XYZ file of C-alpha atoms in Angstrom:
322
model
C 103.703 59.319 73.694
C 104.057 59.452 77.217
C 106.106 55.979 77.439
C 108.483 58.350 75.036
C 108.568 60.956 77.122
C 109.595 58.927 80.470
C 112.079 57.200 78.283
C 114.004 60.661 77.302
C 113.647 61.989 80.567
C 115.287 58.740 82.220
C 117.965 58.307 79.061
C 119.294 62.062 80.550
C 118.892 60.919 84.258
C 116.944 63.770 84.968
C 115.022 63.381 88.336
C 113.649 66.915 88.632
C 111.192 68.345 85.513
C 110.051 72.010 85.686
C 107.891 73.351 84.328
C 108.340 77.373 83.370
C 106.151 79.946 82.461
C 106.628 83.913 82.232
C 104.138 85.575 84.282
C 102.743 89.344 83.170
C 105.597 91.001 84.633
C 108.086 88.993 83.381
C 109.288 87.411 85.933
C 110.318 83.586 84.850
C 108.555 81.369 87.791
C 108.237 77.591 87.904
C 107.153 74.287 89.547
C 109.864 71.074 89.470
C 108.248 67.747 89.561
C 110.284 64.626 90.732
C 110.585 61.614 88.241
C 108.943 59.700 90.705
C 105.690 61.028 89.875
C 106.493 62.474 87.133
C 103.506 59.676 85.048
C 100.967 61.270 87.347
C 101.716 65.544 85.375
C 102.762 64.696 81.913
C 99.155 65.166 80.528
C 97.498 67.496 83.045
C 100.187 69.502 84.459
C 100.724 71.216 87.530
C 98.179 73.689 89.351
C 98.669 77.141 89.562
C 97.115 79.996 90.902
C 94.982 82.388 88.296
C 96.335 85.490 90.922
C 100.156 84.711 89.840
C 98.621 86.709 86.181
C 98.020 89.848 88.685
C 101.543 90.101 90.725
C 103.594 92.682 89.788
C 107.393 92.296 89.462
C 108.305 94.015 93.482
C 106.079 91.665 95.202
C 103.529 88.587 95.053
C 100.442 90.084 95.958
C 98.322 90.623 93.050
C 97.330 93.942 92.085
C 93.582 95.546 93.664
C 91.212 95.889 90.599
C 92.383 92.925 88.345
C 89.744 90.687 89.211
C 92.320 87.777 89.985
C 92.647 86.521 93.676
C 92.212 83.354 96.036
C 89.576 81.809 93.739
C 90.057 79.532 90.760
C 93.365 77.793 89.495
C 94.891 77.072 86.048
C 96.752 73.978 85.208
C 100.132 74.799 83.609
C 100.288 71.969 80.864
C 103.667 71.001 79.582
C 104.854 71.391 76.027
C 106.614 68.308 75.678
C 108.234 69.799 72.534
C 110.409 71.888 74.527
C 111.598 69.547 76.662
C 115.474 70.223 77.525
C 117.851 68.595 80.028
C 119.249 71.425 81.842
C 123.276 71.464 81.081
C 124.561 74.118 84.282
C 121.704 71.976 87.118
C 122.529 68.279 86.432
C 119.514 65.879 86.851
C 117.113 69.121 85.947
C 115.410 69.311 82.564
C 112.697 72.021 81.834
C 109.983 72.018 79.896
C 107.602 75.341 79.222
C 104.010 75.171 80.136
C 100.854 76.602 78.776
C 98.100 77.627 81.101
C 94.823 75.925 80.688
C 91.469 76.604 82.643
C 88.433 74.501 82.509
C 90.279 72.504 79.463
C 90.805 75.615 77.585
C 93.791 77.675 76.285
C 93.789 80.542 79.452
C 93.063 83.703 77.420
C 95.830 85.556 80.374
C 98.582 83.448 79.457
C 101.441 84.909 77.375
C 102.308 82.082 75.725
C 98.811 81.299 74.806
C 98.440 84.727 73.374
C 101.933 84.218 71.080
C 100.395 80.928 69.774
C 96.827 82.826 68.782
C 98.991 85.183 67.131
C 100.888 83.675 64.773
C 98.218 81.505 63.999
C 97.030 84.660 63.065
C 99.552 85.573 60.949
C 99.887 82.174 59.667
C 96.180 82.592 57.787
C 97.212 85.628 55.837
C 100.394 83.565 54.862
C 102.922 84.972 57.270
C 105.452 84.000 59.558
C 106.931 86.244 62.032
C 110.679 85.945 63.033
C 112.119 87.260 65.820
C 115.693 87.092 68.066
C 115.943 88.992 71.652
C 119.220 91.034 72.063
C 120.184 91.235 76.228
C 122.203 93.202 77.591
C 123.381 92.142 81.546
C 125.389 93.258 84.160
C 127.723 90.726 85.994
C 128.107 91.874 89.251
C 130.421 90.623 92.563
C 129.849 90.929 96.313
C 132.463 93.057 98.403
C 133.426 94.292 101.221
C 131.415 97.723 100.292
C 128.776 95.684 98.435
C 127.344 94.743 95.382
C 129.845 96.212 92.501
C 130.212 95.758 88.999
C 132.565 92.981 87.999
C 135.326 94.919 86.347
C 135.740 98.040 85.202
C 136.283 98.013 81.559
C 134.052 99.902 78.431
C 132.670 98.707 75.074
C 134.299 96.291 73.546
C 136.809 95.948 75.121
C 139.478 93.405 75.029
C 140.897 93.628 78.355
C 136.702 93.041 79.540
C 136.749 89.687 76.947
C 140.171 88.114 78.827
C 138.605 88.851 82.506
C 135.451 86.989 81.944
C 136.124 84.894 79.084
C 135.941 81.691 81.081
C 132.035 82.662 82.313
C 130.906 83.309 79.156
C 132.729 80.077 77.387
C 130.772 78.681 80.073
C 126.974 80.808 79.595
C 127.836 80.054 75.542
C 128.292 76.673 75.544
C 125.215 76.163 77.859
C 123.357 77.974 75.421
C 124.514 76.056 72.218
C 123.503 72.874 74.398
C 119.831 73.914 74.706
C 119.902 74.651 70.912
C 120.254 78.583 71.290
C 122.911 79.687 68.058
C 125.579 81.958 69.521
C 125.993 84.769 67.134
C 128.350 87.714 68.906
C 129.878 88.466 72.306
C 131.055 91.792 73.217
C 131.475 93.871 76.537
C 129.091 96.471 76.789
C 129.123 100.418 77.785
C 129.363 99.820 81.514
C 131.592 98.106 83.935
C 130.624 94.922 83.816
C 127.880 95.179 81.383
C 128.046 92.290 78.430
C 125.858 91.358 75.195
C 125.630 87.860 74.102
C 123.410 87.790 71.019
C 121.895 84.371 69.739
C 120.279 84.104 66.247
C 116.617 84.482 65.205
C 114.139 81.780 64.536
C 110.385 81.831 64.434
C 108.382 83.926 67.338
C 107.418 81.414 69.805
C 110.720 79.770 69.798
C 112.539 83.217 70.112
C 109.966 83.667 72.928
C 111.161 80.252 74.651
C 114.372 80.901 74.064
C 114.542 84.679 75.902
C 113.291 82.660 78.945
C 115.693 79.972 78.776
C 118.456 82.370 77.908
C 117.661 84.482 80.824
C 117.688 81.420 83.015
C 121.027 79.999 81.933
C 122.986 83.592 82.354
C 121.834 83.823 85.730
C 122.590 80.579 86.711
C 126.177 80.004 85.063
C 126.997 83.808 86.796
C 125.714 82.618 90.310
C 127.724 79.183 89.551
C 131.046 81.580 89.248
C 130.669 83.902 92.373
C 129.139 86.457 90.273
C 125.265 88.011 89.963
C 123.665 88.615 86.935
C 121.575 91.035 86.057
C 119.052 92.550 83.419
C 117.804 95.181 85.537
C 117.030 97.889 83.306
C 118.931 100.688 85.581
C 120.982 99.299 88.292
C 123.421 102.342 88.668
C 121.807 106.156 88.149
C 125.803 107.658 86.344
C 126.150 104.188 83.856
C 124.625 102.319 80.769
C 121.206 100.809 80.985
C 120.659 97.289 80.091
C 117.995 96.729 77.384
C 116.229 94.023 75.736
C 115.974 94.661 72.068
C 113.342 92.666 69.832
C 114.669 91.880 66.389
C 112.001 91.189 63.892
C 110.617 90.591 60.372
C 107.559 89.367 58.615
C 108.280 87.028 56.299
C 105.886 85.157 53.394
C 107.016 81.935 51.325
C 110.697 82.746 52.347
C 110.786 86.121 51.372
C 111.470 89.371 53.587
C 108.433 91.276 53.215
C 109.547 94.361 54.637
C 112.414 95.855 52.736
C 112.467 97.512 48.987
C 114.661 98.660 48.110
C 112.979 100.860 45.396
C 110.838 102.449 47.738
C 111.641 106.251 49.906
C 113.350 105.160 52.889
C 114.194 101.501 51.253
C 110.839 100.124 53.037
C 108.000 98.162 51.980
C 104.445 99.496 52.297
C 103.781 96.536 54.441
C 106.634 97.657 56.684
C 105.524 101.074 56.902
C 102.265 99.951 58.330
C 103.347 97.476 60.631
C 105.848 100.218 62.036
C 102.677 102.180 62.363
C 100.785 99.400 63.943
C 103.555 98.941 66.611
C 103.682 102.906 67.162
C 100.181 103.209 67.684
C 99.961 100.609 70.486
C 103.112 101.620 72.189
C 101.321 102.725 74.987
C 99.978 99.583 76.281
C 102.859 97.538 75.135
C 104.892 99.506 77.302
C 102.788 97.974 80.453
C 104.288 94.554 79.402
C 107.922 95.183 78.506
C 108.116 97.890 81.035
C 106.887 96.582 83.644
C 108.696 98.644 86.954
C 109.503 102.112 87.450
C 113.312 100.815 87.688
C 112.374 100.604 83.806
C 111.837 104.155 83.294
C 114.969 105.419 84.814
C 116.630 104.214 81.726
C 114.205 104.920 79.086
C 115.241 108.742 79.093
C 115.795 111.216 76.315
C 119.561 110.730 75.158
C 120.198 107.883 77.053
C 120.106 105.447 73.109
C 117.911 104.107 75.150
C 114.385 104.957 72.555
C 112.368 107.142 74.365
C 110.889 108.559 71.718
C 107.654 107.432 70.042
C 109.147 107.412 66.735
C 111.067 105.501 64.431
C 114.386 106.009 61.888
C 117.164 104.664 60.057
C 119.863 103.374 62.406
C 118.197 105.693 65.057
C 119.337 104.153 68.749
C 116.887 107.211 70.271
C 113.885 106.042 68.397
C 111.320 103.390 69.846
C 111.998 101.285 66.326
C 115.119 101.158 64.996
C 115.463 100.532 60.949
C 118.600 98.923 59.802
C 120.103 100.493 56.501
């Protein structure tokens, strides 16, 4: 296997590998290994600090109480299965990496905790699918500072003609990498756009919000712009949001609609609705992660603030489709 591996990597004249993870606040960090010794990591990994599970998203210090500091590492193993030259950094691939400690599955490690999961799921029969909808600002530097790249609103044309050489650009990087392109669209605010790519099953839709992430920000910085996904850059415009599409699925059937049933849902659906309600709370620590966050999850704002859910409902915390 790993004489197939260092053939791959050489056939796309990569030189630099790295290898990604998603730390607790979300923030995509990584370590790039040269070809050179590339033989000496493919197993093992890289080493990695067990504090970078306790830093918080404004700074790298990890947070009093969490038990995580100077002592002990993890090795961040790659998943050779997601190995993917990187189309906008030529001679870069990346790989994602799972955090093992002590030759065992790290029990803080996100992607670790995806994999238990649907495993999970898996025994009862079920398969979780899942897509991520973004929504980013590109942004330019000026004279007076950092401003939104245009000025247009949703949907609008005149926004698709100003920018539609970027996102050619952040599309066809994504296709590349295997992401399917679904819709483009400008979005409420100046600047703000929406590039949706398909669902598949939950770990790769969790791979592919990291890599999708990665390759807006990059093709933007590559064009003299700045993207971002900051929940609430400016206090009188849109929020950007990350949306989670999903459905629970068993021997290629939808298990949660019925369309016989009040409200068109399955009883299965109404409980794992109820499930995610109930532990809103704590999921909120993960996918909210800064107070930036809460500046756009405000009452009115479509931005669901409220711990509820409804048909076509952009206020409530779960949104049904009709």
């Amino acid at each position: 296997m790993a004489r197939e591996i260092l053939k791959n990597i050489d056939d796309a004249g990569v030189q630099f590998v790295r290898i990604l993870w998603c730390d607790n606040a979300n923030i995509i960090r990584g370590k790039a290994v040269h070809r050179v010794n590339l033989s000496e990591y493919l197993e093992y990994g890289v080493g990695i600090s067990v504090a970078q599970q306790a830093v918080p998203v404004m700074y790298d210090v990890p947070v009093p109480g969490s038990g995580l500091g100077p002592v002990g590492e993890v090795r961040l193993v790659p998943d050779w299965d997601t190995f993917t030259p990187l189309p906008y950094a030529p001679n870069h691939a990346r790989v994602f990496g799972d955090m093992v400690k002590d030759g065992i599955p790290w029990n803080l490690c996100p992607r670790n905790f995806l994999k238990a999961m649907i495993a999970d799921a898996r025994s009862e029969g079920l398969e979780v699918i899942a897509a991520f909808e973004n929504e980013f600002y590109l942004l330019q530097q000026t004279a007076e500072g950092i401003v939104p790249a245009d000025e247009t609103v949703f949907a609008s044309s005149l926004g698709m003609d100003l920018h539609q050489s970027v996102i050619d650009q952040m599309a066809q990087a994504l296709i590349a990498q295997g992401m399917l392109v679904e819709q483009y669209y400008p979005e409420s605010g100046p600047g703000q756009q929406e590039i949706s790519i398909l669902y598949t099953q939950a770990l790769g839709a969790a791979d592919q919000q990291i890599a999708y992430r990665e390759t807006i920000r990059a093709i933007a910085l590559q064009n003299n712009l700045k993207a971002s996904f900051l929940p609430k850059i400016f206090a009188d415009k849109a929020g950007s949001g990350c949306h989670l599409h999903l459905s629970l699925w068993q021997d290629g059937e939808n298990l949660l609609p019925n369309p016989e049933a009040d409200g068109k849902l399955s009883e299965i659906a109404r409980r794992f609705i109820a499930g995610i309600l109930h532990h809103l709370p704590a999921l909120m620590a993960l996918t909210t992660p800064s107070t930036n966050s809460y500046r756009r999850i405000r009452p009115h704002c479509w931005s669901g603030a409220f711990r509820c859910w409804g048909m076509d409902n952009r206020e409530a915390a779960i949104r049904v489709p009709r």
